[in-house]
Tab-separated table of C-alpha atoms and ligand atoms in Angstrom:
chain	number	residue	atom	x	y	z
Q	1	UNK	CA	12.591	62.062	38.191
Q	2	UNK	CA	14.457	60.103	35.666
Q	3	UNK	CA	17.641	59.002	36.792
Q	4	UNK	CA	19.006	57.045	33.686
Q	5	UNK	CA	18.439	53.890	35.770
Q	6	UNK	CA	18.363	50.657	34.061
Q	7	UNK	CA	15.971	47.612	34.144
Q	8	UNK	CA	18.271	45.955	36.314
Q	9	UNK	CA	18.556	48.707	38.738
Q	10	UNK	CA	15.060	49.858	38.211
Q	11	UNK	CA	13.728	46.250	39.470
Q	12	UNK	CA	16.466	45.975	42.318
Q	13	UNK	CA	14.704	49.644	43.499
Q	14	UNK	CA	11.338	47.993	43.066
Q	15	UNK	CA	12.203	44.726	44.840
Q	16	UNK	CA	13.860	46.604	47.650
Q	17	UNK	CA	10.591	49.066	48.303
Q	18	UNK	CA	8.512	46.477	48.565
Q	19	UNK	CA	10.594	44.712	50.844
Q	20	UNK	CA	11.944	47.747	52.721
Q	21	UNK	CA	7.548	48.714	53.060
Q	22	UNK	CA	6.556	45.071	53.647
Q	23	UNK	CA	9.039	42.927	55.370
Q	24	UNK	CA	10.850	45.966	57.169
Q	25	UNK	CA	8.628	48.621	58.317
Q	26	UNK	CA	6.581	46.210	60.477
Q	27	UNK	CA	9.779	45.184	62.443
Q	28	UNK	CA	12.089	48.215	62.145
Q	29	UNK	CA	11.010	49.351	65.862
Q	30	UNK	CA	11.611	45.968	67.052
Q	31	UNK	CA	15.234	45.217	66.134
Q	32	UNK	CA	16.373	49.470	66.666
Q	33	UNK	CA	14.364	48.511	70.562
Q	34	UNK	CA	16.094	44.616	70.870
Q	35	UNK	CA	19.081	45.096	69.540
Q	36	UNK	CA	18.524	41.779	68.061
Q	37	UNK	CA	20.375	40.573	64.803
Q	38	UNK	CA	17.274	40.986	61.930
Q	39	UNK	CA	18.498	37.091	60.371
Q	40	UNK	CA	14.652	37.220	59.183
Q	41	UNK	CA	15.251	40.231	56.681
Q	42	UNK	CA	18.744	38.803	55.936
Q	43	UNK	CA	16.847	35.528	54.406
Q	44	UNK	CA	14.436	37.654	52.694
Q	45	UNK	CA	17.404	39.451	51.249
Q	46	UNK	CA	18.882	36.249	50.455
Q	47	UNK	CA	15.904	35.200	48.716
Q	48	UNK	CA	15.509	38.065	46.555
Q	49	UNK	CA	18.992	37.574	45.301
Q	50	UNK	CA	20.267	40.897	47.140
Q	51	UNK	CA	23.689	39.585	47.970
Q	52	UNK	CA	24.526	38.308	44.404
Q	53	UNK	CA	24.292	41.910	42.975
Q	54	UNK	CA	27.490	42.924	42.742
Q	55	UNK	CA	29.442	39.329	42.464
Q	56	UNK	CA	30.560	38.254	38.798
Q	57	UNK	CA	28.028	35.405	37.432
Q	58	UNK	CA	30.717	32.974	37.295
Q	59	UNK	CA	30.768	33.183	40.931
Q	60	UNK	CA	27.104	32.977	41.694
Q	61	UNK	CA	26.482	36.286	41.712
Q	62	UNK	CA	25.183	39.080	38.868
Q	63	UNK	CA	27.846	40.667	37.967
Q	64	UNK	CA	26.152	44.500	38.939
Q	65	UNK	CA	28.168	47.203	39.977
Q	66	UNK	CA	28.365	49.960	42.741
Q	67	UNK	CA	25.664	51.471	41.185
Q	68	UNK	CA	23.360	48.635	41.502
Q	69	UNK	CA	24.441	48.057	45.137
Q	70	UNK	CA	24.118	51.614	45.631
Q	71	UNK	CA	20.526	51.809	44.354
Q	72	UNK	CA	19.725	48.717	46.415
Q	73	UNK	CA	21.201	50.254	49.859
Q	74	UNK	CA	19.602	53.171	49.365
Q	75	UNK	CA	16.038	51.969	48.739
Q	76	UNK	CA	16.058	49.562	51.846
Q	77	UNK	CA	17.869	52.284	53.972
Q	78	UNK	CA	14.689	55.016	53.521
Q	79	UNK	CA	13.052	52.182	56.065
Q	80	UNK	CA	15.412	50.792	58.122
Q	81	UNK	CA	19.545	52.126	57.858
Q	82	UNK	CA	20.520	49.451	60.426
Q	83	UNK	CA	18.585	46.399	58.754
Q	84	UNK	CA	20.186	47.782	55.456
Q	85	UNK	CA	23.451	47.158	56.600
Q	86	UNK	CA	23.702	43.990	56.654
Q	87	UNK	CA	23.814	43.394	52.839
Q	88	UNK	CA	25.896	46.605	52.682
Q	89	UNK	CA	28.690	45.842	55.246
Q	90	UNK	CA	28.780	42.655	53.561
Q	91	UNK	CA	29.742	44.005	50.599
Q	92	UNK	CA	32.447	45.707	52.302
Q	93	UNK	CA	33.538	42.743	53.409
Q	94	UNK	CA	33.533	40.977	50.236
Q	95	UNK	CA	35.163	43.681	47.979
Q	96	UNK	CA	38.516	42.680	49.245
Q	97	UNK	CA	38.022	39.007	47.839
Q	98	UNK	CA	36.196	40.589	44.626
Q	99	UNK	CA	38.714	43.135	43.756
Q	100	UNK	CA	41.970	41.488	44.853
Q	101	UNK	CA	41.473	37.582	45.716
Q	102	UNK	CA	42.635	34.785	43.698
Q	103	UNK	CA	40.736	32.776	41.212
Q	104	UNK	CA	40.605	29.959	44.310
Q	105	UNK	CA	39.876	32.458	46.787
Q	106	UNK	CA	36.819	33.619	44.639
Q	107	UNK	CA	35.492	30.268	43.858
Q	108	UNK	CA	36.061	29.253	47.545
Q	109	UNK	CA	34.019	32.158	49.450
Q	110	UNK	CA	31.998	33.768	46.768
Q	111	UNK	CA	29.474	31.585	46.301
Q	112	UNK	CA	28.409	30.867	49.447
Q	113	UNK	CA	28.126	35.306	49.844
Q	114	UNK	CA	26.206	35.625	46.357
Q	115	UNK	CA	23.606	33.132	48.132
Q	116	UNK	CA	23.117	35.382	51.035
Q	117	UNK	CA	24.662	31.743	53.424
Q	118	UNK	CA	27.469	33.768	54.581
Q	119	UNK	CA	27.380	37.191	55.430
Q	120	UNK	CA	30.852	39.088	55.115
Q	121	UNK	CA	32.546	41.232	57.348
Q	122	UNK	CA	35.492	43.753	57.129
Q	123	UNK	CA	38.385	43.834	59.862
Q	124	UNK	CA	40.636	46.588	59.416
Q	125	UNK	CA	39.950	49.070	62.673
Q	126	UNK	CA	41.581	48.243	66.434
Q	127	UNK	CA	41.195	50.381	69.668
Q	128	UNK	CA	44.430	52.711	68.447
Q	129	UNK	CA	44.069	52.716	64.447
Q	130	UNK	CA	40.870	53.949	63.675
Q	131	UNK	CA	41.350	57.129	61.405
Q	132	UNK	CA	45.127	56.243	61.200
Q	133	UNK	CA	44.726	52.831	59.458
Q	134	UNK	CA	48.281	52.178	58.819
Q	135	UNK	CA	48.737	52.076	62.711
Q	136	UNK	CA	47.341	48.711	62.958
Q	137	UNK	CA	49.034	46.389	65.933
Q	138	UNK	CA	47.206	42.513	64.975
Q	139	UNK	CA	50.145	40.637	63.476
Q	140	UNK	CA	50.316	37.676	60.996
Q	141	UNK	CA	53.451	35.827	60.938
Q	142	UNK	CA	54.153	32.950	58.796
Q	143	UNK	CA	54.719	29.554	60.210
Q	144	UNK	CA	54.859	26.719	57.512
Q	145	UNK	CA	52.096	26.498	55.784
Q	146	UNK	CA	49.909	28.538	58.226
Q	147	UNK	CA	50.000	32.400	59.108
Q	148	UNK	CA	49.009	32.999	63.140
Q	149	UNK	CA	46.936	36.026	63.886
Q	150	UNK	CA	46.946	37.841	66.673
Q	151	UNK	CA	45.328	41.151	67.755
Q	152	UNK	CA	42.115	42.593	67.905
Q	153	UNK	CA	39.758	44.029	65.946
Q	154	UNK	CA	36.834	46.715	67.193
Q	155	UNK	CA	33.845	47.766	66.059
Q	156	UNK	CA	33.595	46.004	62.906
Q	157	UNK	CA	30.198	45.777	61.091
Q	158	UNK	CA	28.284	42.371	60.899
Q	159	UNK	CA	30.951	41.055	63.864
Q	160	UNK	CA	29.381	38.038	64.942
Q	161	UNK	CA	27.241	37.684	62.494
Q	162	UNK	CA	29.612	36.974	59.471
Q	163	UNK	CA	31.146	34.022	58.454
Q	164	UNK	CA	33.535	35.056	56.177
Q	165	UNK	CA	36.035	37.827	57.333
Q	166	UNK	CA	38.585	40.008	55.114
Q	167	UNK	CA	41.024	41.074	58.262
Q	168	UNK	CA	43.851	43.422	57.508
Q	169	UNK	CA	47.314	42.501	60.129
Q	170	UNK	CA	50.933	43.334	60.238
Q	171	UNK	CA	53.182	41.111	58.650
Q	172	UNK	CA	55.961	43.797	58.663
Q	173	UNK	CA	55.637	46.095	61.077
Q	174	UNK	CA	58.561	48.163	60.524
Q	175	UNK	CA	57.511	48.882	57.123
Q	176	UNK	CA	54.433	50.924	58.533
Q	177	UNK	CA	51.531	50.692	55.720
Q	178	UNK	CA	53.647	48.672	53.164
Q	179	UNK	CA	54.130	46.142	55.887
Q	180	UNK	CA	50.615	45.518	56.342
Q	181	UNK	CA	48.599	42.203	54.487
Q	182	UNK	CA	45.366	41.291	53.887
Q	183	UNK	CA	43.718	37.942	54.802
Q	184	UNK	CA	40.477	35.807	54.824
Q	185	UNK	CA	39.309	34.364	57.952
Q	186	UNK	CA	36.171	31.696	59.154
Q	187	UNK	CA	34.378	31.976	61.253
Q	188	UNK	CA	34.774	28.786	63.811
Q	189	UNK	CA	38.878	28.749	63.141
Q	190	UNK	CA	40.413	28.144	67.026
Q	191	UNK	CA	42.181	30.908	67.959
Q	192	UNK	CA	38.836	33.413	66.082
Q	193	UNK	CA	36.338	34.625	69.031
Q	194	UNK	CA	34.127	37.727	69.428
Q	195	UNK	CA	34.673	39.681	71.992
Q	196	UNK	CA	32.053	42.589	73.235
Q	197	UNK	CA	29.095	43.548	71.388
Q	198	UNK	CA	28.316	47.003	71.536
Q	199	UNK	CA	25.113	48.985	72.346
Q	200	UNK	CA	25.178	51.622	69.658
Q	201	UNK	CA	23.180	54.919	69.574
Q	202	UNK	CA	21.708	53.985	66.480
Q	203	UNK	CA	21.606	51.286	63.679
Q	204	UNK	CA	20.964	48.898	66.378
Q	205	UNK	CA	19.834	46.430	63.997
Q	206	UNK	CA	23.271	45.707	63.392
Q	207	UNK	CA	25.724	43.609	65.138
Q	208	UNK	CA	28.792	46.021	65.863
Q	209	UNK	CA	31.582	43.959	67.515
Q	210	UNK	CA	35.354	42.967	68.373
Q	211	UNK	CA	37.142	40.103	66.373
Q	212	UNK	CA	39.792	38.605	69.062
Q	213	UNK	CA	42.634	36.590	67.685
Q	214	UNK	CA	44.537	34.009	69.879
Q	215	UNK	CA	47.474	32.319	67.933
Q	216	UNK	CA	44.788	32.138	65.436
Q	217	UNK	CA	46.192	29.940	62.445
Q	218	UNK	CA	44.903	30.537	58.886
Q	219	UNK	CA	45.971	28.644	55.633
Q	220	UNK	CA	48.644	30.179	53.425
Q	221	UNK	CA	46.362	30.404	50.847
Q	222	UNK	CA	44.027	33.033	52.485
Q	223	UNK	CA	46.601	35.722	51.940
Q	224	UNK	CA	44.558	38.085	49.438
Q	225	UNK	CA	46.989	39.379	46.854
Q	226	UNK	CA	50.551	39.407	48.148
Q	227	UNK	CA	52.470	40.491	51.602
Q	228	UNK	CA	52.507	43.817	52.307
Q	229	UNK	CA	49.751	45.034	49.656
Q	230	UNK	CA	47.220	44.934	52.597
Q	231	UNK	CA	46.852	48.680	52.933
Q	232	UNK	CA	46.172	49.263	49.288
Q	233	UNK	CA	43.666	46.333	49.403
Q	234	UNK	CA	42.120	48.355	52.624
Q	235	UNK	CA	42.365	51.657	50.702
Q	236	UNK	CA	40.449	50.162	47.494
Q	237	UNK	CA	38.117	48.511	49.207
Q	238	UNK	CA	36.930	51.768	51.430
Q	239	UNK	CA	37.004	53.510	47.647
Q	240	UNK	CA	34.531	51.024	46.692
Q	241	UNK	CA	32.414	50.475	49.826
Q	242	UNK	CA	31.740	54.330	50.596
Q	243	UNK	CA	29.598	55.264	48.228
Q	244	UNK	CA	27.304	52.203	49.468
Q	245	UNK	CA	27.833	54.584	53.108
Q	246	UNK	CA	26.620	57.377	51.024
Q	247	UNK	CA	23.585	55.580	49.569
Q	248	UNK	CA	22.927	54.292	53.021
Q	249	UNK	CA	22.917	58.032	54.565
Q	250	UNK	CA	20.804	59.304	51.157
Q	251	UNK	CA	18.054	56.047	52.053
Q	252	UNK	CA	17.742	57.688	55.782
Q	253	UNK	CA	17.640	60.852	54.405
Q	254	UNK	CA	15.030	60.481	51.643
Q	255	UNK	CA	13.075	58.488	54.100
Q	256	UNK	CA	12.962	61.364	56.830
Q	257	UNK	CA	12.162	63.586	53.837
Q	258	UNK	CA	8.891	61.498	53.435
Q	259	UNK	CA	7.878	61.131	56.670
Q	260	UNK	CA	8.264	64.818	57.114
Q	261	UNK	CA	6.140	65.761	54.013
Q	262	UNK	CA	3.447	63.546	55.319
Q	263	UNK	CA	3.338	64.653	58.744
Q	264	UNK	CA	3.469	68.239	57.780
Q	265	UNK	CA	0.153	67.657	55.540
Q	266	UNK	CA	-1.723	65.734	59.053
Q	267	UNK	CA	-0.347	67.878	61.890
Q	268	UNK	CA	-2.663	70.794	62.704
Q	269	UNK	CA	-1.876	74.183	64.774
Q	270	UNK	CA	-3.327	77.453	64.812
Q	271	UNK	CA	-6.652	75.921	62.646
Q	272	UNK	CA	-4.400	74.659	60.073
Q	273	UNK	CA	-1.945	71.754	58.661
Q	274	UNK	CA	1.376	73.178	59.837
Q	275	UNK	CA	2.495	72.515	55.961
Q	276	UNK	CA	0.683	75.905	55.150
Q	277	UNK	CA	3.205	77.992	57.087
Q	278	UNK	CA	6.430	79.171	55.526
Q	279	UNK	CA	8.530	77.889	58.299
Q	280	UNK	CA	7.992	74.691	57.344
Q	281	UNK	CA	7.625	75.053	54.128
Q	282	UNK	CA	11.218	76.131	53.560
Q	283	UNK	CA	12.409	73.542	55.481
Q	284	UNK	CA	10.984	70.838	53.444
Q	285	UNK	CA	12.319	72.714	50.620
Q	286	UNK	CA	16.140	72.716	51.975
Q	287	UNK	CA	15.426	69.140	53.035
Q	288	UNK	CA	14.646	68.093	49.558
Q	289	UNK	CA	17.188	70.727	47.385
Q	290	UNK	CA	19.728	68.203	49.784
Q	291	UNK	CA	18.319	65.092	49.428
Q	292	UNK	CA	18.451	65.318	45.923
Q	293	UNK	CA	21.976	67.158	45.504
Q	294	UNK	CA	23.123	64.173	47.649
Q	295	UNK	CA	21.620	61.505	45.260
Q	296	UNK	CA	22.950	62.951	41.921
Q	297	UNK	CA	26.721	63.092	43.440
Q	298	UNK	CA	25.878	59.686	45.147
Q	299	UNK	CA	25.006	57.704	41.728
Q	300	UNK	CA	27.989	59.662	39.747
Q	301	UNK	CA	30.294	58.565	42.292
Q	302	UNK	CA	28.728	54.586	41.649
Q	303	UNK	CA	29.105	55.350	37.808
Q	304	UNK	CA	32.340	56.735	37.593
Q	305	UNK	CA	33.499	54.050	40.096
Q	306	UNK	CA	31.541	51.031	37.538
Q	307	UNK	CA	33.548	52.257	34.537
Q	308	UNK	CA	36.454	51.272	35.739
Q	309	UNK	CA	38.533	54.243	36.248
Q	310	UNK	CA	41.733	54.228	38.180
Q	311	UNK	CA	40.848	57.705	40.211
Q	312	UNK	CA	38.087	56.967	42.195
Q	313	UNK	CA	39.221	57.857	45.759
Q	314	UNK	CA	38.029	61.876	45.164
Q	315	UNK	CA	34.743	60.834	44.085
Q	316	UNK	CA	33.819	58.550	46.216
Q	317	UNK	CA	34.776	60.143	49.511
Q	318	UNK	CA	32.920	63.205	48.437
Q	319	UNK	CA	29.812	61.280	47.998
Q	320	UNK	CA	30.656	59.869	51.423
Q	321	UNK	CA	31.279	63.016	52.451
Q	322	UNK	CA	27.810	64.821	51.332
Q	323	UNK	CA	25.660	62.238	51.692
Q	324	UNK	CA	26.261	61.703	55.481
Q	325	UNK	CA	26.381	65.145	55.857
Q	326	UNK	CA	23.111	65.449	54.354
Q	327	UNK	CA	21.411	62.684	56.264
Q	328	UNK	CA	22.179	64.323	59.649
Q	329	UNK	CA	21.061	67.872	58.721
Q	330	UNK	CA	18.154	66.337	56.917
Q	331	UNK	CA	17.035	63.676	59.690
Q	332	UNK	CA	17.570	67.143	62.348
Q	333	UNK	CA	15.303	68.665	60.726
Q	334	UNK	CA	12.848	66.324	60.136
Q	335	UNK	CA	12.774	65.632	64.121
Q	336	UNK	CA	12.057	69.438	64.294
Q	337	UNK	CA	9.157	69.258	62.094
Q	338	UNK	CA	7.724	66.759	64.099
Q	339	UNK	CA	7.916	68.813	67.163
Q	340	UNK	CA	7.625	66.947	70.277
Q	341	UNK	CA	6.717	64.139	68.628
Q	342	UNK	CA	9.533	64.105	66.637
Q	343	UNK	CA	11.508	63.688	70.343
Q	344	UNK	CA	9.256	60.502	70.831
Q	345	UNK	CA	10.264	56.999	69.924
Q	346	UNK	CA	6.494	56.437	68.548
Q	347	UNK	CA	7.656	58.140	65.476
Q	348	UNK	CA	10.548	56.890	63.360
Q	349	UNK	CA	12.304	60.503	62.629
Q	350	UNK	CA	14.828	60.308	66.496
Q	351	UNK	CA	15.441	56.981	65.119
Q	352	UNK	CA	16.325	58.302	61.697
Q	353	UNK	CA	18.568	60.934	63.098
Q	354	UNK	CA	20.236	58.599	65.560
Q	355	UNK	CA	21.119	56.366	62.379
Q	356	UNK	CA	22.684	59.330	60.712
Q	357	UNK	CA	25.040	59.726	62.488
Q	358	UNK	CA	27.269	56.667	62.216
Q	359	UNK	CA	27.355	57.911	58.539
Q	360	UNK	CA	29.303	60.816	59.117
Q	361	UNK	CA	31.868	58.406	61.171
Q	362	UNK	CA	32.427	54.906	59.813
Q	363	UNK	CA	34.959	54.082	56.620
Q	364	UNK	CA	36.426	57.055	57.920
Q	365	UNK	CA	35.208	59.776	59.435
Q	366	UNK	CA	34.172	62.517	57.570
Q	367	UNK	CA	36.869	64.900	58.354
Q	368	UNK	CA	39.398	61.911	57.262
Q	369	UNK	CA	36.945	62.221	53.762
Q	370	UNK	CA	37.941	65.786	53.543
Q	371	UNK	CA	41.791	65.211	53.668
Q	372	UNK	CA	41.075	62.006	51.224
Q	373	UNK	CA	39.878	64.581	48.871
Q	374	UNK	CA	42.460	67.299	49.622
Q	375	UNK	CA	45.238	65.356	48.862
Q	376	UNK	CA	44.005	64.141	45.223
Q	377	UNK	CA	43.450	67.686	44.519
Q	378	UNK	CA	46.929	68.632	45.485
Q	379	UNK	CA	47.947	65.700	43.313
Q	380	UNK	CA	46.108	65.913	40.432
Q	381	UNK	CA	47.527	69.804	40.251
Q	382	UNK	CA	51.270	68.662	40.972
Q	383	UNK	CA	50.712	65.941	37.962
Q	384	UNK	CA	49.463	68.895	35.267
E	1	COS	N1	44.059	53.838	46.574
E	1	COS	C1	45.273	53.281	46.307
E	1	COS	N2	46.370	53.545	47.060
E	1	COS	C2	46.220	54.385	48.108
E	1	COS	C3	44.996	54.983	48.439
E	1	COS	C4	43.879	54.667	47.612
E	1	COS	N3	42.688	55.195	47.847
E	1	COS	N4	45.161	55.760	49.537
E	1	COS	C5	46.446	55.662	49.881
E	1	COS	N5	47.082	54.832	49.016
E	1	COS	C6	48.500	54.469	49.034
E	1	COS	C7	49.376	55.693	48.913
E	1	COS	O1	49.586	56.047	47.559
E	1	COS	C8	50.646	55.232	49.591
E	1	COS	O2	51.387	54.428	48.696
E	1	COS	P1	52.982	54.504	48.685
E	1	COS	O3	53.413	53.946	50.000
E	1	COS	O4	53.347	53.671	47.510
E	1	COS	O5	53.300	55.966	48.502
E	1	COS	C9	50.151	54.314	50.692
E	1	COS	O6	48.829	53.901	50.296
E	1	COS	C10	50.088	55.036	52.028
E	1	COS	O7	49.303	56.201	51.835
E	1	COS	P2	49.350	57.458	52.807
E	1	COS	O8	50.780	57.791	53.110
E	1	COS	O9	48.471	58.540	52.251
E	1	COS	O10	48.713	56.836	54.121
E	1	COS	P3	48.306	57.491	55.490
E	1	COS	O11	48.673	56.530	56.543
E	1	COS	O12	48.792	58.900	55.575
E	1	COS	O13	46.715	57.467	55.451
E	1	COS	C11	44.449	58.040	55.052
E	1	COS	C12	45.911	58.061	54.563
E	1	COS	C13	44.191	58.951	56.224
E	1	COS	C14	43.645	58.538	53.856
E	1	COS	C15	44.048	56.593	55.401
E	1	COS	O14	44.720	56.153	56.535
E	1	COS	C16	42.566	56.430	55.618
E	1	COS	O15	41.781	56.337	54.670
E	1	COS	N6	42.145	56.359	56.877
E	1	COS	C17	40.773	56.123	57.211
E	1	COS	C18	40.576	54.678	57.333
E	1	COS	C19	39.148	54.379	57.579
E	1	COS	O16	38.300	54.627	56.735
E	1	COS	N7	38.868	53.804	58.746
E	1	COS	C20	37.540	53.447	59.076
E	1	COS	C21	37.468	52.024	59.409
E	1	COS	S1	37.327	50.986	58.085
E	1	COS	S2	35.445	50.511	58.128
């Protein structure tokens, strides 16, 4: 199928199959058993330039686009969702910085992100403003030269792992959402700790875990963009980041799609490959009419996002939206097809499935995608 891809994005797919079949498949059982942090495949992400897709040149990076991240999530995702994560939820991290931070800011942290030295990390969610975003309680109050942080911050992607964190606090609480600023944080600042790391159904490659701030003190100068713009920074950034969510959800769900096809062919019953009966063969056929409806919504969410339009929130939660819908009816059925085996951790569909499912939760559930995309259409018709 031709997709319109270009050479860029054609060699960041190639690149990432090969690594995704090579450097990932071998392992993928290993770090979803462990629980361990993957830092190998992070270096052989680094190496092939992953991290620098979507960075501007003059900051290291290559100045791609959502769609190039998107097609590079994706690929490595039909292996290994968890693994995969680590170059997306960096980019989440980093699009706060990218889209919003100062020339200084950029020439400060971006670098050492394009080169794949620091992975990035996003802090916006706490124990009691997960869905509700603007109900954040971590606080930044300005002392001097210094703003001091305190709070903390669950279940955020690439936790102790990152080095470079865009953290969203209250620096006016009584202006609810307006009140709220964003900021960049190091790792190894006194006052910045981790606090528990979970142990996640699935994409247990990644490091899931609390950021705990103690009278935390942070330059001035790592305000991103001004006081009280932190919730529009947050809001952007999850505009940006979701259809990498989506591309992650498509990867698992193209990848279950394969296994499934190939299993069908081997697997014998009643004196013949079980692909022969109808059954099955309709459920592939679902399983791919999705896959494929998923990608095409996917990459025109990436698109419209990389020309630069203004209204991108719609789009991009519906890809969100689809996609991670997709991935968990698609990665279901796939564990059906296999049967009992399917049920068994010696094939890679349960661990497919449990991977799914984070999809339809994180950067907002998918039922707070729904109301994203209610409320532009209600606003699109009251501005006719
Ligand atoms: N782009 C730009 N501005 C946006 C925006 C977007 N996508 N979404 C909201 N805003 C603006 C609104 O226009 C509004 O501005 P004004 O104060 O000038 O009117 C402001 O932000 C507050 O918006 P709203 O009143 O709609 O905020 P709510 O608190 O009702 O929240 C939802 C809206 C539910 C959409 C938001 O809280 C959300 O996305 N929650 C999910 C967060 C999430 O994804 N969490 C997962 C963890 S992050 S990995």
């Amino acid at each position: 199928m031709d997709y319109g891809l270009t050479e860029l994005q054609l060699e960041i797919k190639e690149i990432c199959h090969k690594i995704g079949e090579e450097k990932m498949k071998p392992v993928r059982e290993h770090y979803d058993e462990s629980g361990e942090f993957p830092w190998d495949i992070v270096k052989v992400f680094a190496e092939a330039d992953l991290f620098r897709i979507a960075i501007s040149e003059e900051y290291g990076g290559m100045s791609g686009g959502v769609m190039d991240t998107v097609i590079a999530v994706e690929e490595l995702s039909r292996v290994d969702g968890g693994i995969a994560l680590a170059l997306a939820a960096t980019g989440l991290g980093t699009y706060p910085i990218l889209l919003y931070g100062s020339d200084e800011q950029k020439k400060k942290f971006l670098p050492r992100i394009a080169s794949g030295k620091s992975l990035a990390a996003f802090g916006l969610t706490e124990a009691e403003a997960g869905s509700d975003a603007g109900g954040i309680r971590t606080t930044a109050v300005l002392d001097g030269n210094e703003y001091i942080l305190n709070g903390t911050k669950q279940w955020i992607t690439n936790g102790s792992a990152a080095e470079i964190y865009s953290v969203i606090a209250m620096t006016n609480r009584a202006k609810g959402a307006r009140g709220a600023s964003a900021f960049i944080v190091e790792k190894g600042t006194p006052g910045f700790t981790f606090g528990k790391k979970e142990n996640k159904m699935g994409i247990r490659a990644s490091v899931t875990s609390e950021l705990v701030f103690q009278d935390c003190r942070i330059p001035k100068e790592n305000l991103i963009a001004k006081e009280g713009m932190g919730f529009i920074v947050a809001m952007k950034t999850l505009d940006f980041s979701r259809p990498g969510v989506a591309a992650q959800a498509l990867g698992i769900a193209a990848g279950a799609l394969e296994e499934s096809v190939r299993y069908s062919r081997q697997r014998r019953q009643f004196g013949k490959s079980i692909s022969g009966f109808q059954g099955v063969q309709f459920m592939l056929a679902d399983m791919a009419t999705q896959v494929e409806a998923a990608r095409l919504l996917v990459y025109q969410a990436a698109r419209h996002i990389d020309t630069g339009s203004k209204d991108i929130a719609k789009i991009s939660a519906m890809s969100k939206l689809f996609a991670a819908d997709t991935a968990m009816r698609v990665t279901t059925d796939a564990v059906q097809i296999f049967g009992g085996y399917g049920y068994m951790k010696e094939y890679p569909v349960e661990k497919m499935m449990r991977d799914a499912k984070i999809t339809q939760i994180y950067e907002g559930t998918n039922q707070i995608q729904r109301e994203v995309i209610a409320l532009c259409l209600i606003k699109e018709a009251a501005s006719v």
